[in-house]
PDB file of C-alpha atoms in Angstrom:
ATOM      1  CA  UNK A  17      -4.584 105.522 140.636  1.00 57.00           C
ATOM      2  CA  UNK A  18      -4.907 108.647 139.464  1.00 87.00           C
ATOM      3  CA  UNK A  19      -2.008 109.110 137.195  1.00 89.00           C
ATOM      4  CA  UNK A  20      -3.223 106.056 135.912  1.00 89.00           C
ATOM      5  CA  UNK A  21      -6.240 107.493 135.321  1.00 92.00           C
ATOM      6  CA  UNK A  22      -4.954 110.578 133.664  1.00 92.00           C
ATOM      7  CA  UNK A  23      -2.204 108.490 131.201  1.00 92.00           C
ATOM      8  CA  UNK A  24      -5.358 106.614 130.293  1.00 91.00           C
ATOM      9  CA  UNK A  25      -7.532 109.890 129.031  1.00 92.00           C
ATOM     10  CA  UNK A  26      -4.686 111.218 127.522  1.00 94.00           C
ATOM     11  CA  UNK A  27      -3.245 108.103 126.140  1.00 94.00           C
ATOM     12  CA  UNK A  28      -0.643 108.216 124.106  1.00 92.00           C
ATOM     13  CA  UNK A  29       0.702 112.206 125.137  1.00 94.00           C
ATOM     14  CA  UNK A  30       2.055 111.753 128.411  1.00 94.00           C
ATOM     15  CA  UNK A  31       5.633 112.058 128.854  1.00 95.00           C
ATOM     16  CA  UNK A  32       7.287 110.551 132.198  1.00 94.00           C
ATOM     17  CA  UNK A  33      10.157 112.077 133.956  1.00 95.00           C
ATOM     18  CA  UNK A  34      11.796 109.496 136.356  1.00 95.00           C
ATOM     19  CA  UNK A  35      14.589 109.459 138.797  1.00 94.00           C
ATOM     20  CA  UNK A  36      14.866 105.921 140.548  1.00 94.00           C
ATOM     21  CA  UNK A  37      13.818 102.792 140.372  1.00 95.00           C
ATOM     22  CA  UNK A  38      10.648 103.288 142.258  1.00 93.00           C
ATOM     23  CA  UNK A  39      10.418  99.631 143.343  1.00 93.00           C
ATOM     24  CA  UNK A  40      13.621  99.269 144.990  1.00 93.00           C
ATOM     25  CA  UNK A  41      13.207 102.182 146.779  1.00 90.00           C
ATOM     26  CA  UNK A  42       9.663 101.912 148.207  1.00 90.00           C
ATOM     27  CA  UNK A  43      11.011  98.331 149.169  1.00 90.00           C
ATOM     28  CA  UNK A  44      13.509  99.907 151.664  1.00 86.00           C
ATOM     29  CA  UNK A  45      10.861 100.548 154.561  1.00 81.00           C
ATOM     30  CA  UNK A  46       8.305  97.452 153.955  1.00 75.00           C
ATOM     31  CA  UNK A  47       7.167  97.375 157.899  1.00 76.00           C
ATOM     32  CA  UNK A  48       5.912 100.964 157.570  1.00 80.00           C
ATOM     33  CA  UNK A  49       2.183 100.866 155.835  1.00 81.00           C
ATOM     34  CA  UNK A  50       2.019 103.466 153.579  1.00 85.00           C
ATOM     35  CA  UNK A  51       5.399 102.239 151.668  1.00 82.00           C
ATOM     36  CA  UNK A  52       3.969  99.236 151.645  1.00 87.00           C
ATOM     37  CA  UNK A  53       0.784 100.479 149.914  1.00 88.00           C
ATOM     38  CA  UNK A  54       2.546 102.247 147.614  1.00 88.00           C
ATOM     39  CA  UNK A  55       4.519  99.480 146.544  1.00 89.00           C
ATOM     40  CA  UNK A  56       2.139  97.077 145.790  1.00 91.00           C
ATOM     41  CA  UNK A  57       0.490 100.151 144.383  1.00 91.00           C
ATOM     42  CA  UNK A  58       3.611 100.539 141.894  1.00 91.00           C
ATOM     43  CA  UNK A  59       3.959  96.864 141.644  1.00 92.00           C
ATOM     44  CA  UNK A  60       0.764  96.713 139.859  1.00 92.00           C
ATOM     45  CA  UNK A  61       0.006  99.810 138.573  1.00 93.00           C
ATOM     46  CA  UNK A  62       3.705 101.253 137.392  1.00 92.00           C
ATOM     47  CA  UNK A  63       3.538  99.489 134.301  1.00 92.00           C
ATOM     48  CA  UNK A  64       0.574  99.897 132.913  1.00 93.00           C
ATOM     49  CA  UNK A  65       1.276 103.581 133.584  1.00 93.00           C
ATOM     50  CA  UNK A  66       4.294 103.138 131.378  1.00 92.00           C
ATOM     51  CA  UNK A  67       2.116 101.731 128.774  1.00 92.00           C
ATOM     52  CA  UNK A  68      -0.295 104.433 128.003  1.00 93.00           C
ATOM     53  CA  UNK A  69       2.271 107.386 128.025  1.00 94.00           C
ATOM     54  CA  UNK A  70       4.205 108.597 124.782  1.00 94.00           C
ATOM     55  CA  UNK A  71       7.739 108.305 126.072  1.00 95.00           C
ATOM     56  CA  UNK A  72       9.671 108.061 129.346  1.00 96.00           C
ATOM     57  CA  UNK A  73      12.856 110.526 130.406  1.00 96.00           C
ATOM     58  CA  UNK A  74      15.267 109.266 133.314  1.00 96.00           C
ATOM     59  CA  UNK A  75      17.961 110.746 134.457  1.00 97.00           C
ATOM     60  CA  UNK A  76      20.639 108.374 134.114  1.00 97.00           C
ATOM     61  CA  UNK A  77      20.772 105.555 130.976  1.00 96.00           C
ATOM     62  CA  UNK A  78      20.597 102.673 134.021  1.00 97.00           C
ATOM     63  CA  UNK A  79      17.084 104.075 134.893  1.00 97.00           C
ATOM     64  CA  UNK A  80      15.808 105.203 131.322  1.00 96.00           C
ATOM     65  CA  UNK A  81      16.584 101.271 130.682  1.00 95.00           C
ATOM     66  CA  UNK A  82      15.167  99.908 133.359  1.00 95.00           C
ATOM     67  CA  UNK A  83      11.450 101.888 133.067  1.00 95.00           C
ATOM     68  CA  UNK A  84      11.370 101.050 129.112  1.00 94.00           C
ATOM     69  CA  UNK A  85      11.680  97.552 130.208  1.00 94.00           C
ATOM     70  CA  UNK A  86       9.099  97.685 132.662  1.00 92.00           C
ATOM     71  CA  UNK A  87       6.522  98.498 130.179  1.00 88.00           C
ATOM     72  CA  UNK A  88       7.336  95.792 128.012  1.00 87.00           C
ATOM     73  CA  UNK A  89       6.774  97.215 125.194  1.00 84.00           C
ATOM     74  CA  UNK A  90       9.213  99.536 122.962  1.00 84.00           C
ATOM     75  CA  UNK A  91       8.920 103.213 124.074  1.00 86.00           C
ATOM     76  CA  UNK A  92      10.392 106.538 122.844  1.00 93.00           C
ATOM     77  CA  UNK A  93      12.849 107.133 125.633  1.00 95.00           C
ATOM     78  CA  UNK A  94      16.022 109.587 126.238  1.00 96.00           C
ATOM     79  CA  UNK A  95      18.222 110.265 129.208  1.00 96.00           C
ATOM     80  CA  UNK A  96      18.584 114.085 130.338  1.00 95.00           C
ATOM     81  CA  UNK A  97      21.173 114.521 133.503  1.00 95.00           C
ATOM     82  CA  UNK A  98      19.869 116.728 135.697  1.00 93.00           C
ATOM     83  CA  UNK A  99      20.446 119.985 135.439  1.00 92.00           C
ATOM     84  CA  UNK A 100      22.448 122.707 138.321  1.00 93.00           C
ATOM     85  CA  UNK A 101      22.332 126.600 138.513  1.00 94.00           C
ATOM     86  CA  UNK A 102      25.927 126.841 139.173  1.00 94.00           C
ATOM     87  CA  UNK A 103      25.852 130.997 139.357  1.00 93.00           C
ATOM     88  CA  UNK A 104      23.358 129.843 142.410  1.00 93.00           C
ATOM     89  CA  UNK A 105      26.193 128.982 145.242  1.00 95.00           C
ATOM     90  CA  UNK A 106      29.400 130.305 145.923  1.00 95.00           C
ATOM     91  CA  UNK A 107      32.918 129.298 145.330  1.00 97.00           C
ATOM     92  CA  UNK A 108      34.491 128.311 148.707  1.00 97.00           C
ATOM     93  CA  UNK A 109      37.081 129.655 149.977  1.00 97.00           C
ATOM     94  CA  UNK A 110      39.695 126.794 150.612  1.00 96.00           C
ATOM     95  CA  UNK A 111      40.370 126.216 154.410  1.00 96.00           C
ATOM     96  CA  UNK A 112      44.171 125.253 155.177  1.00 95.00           C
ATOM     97  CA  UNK A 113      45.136 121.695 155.567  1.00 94.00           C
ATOM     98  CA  UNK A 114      45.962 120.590 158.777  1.00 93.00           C
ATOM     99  CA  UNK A 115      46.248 117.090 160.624  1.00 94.00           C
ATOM    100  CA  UNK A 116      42.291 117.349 161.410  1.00 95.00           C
ATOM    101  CA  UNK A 117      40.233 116.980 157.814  1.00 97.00           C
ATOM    102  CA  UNK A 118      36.576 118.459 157.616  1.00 98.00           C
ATOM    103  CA  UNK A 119      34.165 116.527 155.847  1.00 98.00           C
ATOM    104  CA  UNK A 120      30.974 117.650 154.821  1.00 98.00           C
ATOM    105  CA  UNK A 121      27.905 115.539 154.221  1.00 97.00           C
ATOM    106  CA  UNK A 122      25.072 117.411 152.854  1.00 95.00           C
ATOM    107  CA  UNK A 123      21.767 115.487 152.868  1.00 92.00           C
ATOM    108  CA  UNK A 124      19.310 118.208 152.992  1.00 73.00           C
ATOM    109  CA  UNK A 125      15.385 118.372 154.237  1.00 69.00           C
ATOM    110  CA  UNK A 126      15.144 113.918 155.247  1.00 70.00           C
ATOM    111  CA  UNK A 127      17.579 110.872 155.500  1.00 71.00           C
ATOM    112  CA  UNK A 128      17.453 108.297 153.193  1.00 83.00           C
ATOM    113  CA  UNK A 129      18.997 104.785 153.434  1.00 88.00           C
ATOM    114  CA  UNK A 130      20.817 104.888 150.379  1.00 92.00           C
ATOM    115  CA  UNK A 131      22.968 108.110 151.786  1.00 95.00           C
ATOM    116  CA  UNK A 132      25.256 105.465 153.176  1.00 96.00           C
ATOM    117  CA  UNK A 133      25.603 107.489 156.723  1.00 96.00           C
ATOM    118  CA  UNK A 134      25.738 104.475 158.115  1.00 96.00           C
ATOM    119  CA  UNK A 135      29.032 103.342 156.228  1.00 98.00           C
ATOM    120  CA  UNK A 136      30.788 106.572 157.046  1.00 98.00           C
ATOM    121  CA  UNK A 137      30.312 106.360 160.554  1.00 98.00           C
ATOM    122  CA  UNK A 138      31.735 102.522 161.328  1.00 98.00           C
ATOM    123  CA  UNK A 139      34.309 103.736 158.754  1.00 98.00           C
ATOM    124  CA  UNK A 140      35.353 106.482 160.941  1.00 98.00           C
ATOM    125  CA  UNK A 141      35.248 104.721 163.967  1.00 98.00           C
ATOM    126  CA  UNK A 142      37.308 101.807 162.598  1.00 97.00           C
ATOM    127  CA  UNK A 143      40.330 103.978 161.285  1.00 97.00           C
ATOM    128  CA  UNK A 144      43.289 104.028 163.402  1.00 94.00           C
ATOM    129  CA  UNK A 145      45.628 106.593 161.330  1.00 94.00           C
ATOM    130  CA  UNK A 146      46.828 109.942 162.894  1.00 93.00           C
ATOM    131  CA  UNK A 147      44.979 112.077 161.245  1.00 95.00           C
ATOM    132  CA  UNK A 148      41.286 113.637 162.882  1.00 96.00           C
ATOM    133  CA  UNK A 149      38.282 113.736 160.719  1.00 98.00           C
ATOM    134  CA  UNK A 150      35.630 115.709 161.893  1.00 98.00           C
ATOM    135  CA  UNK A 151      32.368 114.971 159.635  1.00 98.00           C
ATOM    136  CA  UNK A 152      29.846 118.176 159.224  1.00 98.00           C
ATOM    137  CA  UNK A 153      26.021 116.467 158.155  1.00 96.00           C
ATOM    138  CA  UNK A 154      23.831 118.761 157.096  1.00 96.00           C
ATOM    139  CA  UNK A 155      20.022 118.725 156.861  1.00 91.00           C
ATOM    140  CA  UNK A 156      17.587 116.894 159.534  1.00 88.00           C
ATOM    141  CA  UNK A 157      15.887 114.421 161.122  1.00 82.00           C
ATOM    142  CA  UNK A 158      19.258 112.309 162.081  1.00 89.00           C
ATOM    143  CA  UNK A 159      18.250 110.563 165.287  1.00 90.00           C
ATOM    144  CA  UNK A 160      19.029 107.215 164.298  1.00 91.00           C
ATOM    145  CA  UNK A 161      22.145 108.375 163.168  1.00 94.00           C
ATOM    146  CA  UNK A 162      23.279 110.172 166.491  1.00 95.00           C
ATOM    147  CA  UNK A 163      22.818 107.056 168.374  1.00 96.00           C
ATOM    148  CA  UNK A 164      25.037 105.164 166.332  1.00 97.00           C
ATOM    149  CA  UNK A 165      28.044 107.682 166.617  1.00 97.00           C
ATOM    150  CA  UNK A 166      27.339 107.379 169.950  1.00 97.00           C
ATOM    151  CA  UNK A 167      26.981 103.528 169.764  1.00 98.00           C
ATOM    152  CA  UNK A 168      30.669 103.450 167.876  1.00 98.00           C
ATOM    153  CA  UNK A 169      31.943 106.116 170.293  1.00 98.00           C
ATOM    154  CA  UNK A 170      32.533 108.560 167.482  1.00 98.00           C
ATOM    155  CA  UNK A 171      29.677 111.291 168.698  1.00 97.00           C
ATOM    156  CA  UNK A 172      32.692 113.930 169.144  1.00 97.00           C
ATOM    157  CA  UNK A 173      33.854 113.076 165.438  1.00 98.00           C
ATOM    158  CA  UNK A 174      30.364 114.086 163.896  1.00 98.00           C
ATOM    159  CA  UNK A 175      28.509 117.621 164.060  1.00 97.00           C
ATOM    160  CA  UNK A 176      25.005 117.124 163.497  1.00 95.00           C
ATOM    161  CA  UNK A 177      24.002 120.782 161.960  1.00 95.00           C
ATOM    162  CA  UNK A 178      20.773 120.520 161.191  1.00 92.00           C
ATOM    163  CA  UNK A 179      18.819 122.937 158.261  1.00 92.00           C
ATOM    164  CA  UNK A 180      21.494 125.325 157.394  1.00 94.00           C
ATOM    165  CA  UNK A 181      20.660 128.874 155.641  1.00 92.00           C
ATOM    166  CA  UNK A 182      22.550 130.167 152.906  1.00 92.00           C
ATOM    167  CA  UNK A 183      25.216 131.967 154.419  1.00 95.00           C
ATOM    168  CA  UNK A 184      25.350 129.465 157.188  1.00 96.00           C
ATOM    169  CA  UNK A 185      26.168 126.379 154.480  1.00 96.00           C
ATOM    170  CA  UNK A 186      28.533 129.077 152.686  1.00 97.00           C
ATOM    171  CA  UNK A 187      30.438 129.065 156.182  1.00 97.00           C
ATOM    172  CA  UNK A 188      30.769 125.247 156.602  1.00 98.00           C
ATOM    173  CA  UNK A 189      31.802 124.790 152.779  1.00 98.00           C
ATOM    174  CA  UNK A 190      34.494 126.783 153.627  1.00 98.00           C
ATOM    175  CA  UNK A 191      35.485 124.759 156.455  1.00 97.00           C
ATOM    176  CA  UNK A 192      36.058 121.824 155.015  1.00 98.00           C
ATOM    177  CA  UNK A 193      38.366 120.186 152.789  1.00 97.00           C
ATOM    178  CA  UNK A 194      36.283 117.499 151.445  1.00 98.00           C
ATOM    179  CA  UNK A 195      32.585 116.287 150.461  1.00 98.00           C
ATOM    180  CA  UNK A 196      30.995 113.278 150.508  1.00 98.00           C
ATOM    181  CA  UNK A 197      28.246 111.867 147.771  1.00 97.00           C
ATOM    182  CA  UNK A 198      26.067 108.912 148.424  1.00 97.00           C
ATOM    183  CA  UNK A 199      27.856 105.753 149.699  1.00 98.00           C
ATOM    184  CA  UNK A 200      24.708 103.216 149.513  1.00 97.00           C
ATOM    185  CA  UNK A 201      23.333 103.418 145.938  1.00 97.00           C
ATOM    186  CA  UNK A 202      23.215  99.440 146.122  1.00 97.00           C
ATOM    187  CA  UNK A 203      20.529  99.361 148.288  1.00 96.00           C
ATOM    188  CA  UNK A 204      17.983 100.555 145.793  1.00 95.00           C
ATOM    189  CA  UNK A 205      19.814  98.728 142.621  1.00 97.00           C
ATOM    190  CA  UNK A 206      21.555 101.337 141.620  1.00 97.00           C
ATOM    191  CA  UNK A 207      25.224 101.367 139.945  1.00 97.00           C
ATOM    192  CA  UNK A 208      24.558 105.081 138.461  1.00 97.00           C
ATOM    193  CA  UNK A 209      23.025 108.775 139.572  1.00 96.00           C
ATOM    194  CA  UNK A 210      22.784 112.066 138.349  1.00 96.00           C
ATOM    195  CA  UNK A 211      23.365 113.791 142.011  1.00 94.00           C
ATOM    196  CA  UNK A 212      22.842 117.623 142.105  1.00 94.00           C
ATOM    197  CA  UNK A 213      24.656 117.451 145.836  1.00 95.00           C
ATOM    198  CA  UNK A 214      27.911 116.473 143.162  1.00 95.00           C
ATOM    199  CA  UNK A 215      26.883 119.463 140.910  1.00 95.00           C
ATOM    200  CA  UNK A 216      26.766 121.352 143.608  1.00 96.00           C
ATOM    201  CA  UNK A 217      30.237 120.073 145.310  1.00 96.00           C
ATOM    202  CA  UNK A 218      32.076 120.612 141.669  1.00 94.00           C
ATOM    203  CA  UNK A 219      30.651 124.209 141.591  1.00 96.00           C
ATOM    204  CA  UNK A 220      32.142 125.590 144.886  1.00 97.00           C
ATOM    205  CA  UNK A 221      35.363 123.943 144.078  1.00 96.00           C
ATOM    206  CA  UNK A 222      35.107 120.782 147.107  1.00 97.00           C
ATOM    207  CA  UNK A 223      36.691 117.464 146.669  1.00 97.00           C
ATOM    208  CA  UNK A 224      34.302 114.636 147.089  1.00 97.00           C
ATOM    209  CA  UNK A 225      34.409 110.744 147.810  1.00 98.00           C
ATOM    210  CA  UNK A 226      31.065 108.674 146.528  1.00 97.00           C
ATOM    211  CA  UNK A 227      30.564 105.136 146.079  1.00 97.00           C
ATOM    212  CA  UNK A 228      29.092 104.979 142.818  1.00 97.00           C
ATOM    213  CA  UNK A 229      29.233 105.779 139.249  1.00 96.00           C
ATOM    214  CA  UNK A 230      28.277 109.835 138.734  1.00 96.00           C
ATOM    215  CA  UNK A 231      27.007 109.756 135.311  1.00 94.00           C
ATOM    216  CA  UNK A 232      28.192 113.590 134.575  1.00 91.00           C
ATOM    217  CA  UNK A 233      31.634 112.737 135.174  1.00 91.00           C
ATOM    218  CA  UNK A 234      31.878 109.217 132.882  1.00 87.00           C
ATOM    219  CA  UNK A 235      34.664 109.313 130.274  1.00 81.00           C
ATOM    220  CA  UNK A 236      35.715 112.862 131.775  1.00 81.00           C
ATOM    221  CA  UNK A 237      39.133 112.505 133.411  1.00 76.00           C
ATOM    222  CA  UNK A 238      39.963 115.767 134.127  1.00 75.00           C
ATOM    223  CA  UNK A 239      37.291 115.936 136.948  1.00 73.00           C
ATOM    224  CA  UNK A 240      37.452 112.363 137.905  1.00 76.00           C
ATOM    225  CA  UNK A 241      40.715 113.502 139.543  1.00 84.00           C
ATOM    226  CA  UNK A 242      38.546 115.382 141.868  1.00 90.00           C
ATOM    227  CA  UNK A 243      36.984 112.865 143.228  1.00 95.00           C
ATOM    228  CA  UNK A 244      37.764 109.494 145.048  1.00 96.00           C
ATOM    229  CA  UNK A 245      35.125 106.294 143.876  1.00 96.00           C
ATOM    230  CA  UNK A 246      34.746 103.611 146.268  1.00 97.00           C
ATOM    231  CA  UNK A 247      32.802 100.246 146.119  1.00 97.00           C
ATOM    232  CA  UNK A 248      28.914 100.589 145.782  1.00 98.00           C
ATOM    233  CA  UNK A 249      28.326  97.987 148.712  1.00 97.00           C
ATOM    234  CA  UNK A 250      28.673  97.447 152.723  1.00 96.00           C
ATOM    235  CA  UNK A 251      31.781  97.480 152.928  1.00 98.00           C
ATOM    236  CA  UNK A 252      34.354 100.152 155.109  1.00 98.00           C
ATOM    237  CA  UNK A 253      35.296 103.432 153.070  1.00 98.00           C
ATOM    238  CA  UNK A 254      39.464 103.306 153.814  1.00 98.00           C
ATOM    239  CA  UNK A 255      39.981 106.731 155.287  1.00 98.00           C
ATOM    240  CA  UNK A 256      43.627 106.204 154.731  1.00 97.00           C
ATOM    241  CA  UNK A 257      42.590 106.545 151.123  1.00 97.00           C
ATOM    242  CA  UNK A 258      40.826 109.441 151.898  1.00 97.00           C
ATOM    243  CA  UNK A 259      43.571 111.139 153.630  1.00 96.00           C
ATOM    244  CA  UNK A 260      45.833 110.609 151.095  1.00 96.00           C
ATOM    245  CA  UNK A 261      43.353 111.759 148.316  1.00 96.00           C
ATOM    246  CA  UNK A 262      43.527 115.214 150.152  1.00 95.00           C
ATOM    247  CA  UNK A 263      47.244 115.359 150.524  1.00 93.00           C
ATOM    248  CA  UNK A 264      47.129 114.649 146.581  1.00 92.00           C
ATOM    249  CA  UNK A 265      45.009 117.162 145.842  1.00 91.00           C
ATOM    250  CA  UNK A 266      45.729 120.194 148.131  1.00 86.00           C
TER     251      UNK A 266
END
């Protein structure tokens, strides 16, 4: 109410920076009151927001479209990617390959649905190859998450870190031999992202897997090859792919 109220006063000179689709994503936890306030809250509210502003940044095209429509009406818009301080993190040092493969999750300060933890861990539990993946997830608040390794019988496959320090992230980087973007974008509508956990990945030099389209590396071949796409739904991420994707590019 009052961003509404401040778009309103300053009608017309308001630009909006946005970086979902606010709807979908408030409509993940609907049982839990406040997210249900603030839906209904953005629901009614969102658009007329839209209306009164001068123009209306997102960070991939998919969302830039999808706010402009909202308003209906036409609006100045443009898409901006957003941005990394690459001189910020350090180049990891590349850990040999063995028959067990290190994967590293980083989530940061809260879980969100849309991570796709849940995919990785029935995929790991389902693949019967011989190599050993050992997943690193970094950041907090994982307690659903725990049980269910444990409920799949995978809670020696996963190391729950917690909040890890500079030097202390530097150390698991170089541990492992690949990353892992989000695997669940489909659960808030989302085909595209502008992720700064892939900026971050590309600038210490880490493989990744992800499950939907990273708008920073469309129509840029060279460092799709660093990467490994897989569906954006439920289904199982083939860690036979994955294994081979490391051979490939070790």
């Amino acid at each position: 109410l009052n961003l509404y109220a401040l778009t309103k006063k300053y009608n017309g000179k308001i630009i909006l920076e946005h970086n979902s689709k606010e709807l979908s994503e408030l409509a993940l936890n609907p049982k839990i009151f406040l997210y249900n306030y603030y839906y209904r809250s953005e629901k009614n509210i969102g658009p007329r927001i839209i209306r009164n502003v001068r123009g209306i940044m997102g960070v991939t095209e998919e969302i830039t479209k999808y706010q402009v429509a909202r308003s209906k009406r036409t609006k100045s818009s443009v898409t901006i990617s957003n941005g990394f301080s690459v001189s910020d993190v350090k180049v990891r040092n590349v850990p040999p390959l063995t028959n067990e493969i290190n994967i590293l999750f980083l989530i940061g300060s809260g879980v969100s649905n849309w991570y796709g933890i849940d995919r990785l861990i029935k995929s790991v539990a389902e693949y019967k190859g011989d190599k050993k993946f050992k997943v690193y997830i970094v950041g907090n608040k994982f307690e659903p998450e725990i049980q269910m390794t444990k409920q799949y019988n995978v809670q020696d496959q996963f190391v729950f870190t917690g909040f890890l320090e500079k030097e202390a992230l530097d150390d698991v980087f170089d541990q492992c031999h690949v990353a892992v973007a989000a695997l669940a974008m489909y659960k808030i509508d989302l085909t595209q992202a502008a992720a700064l956990k892939v900026k971050e990945y590309l600038s210490r030099g880490i493989p990744f897997i992800l499950g939907y389209d990273e708008v920073d590396l469309l129509n840029r071949p060279e460092e799709n090859e660093f990467c490994l796409k897989f569906r954006n739904d439920d289904s199982l991420i083939d860690m036979n792919k994955v294994a081979d994707f490391i051979d490939k590019t070790y």
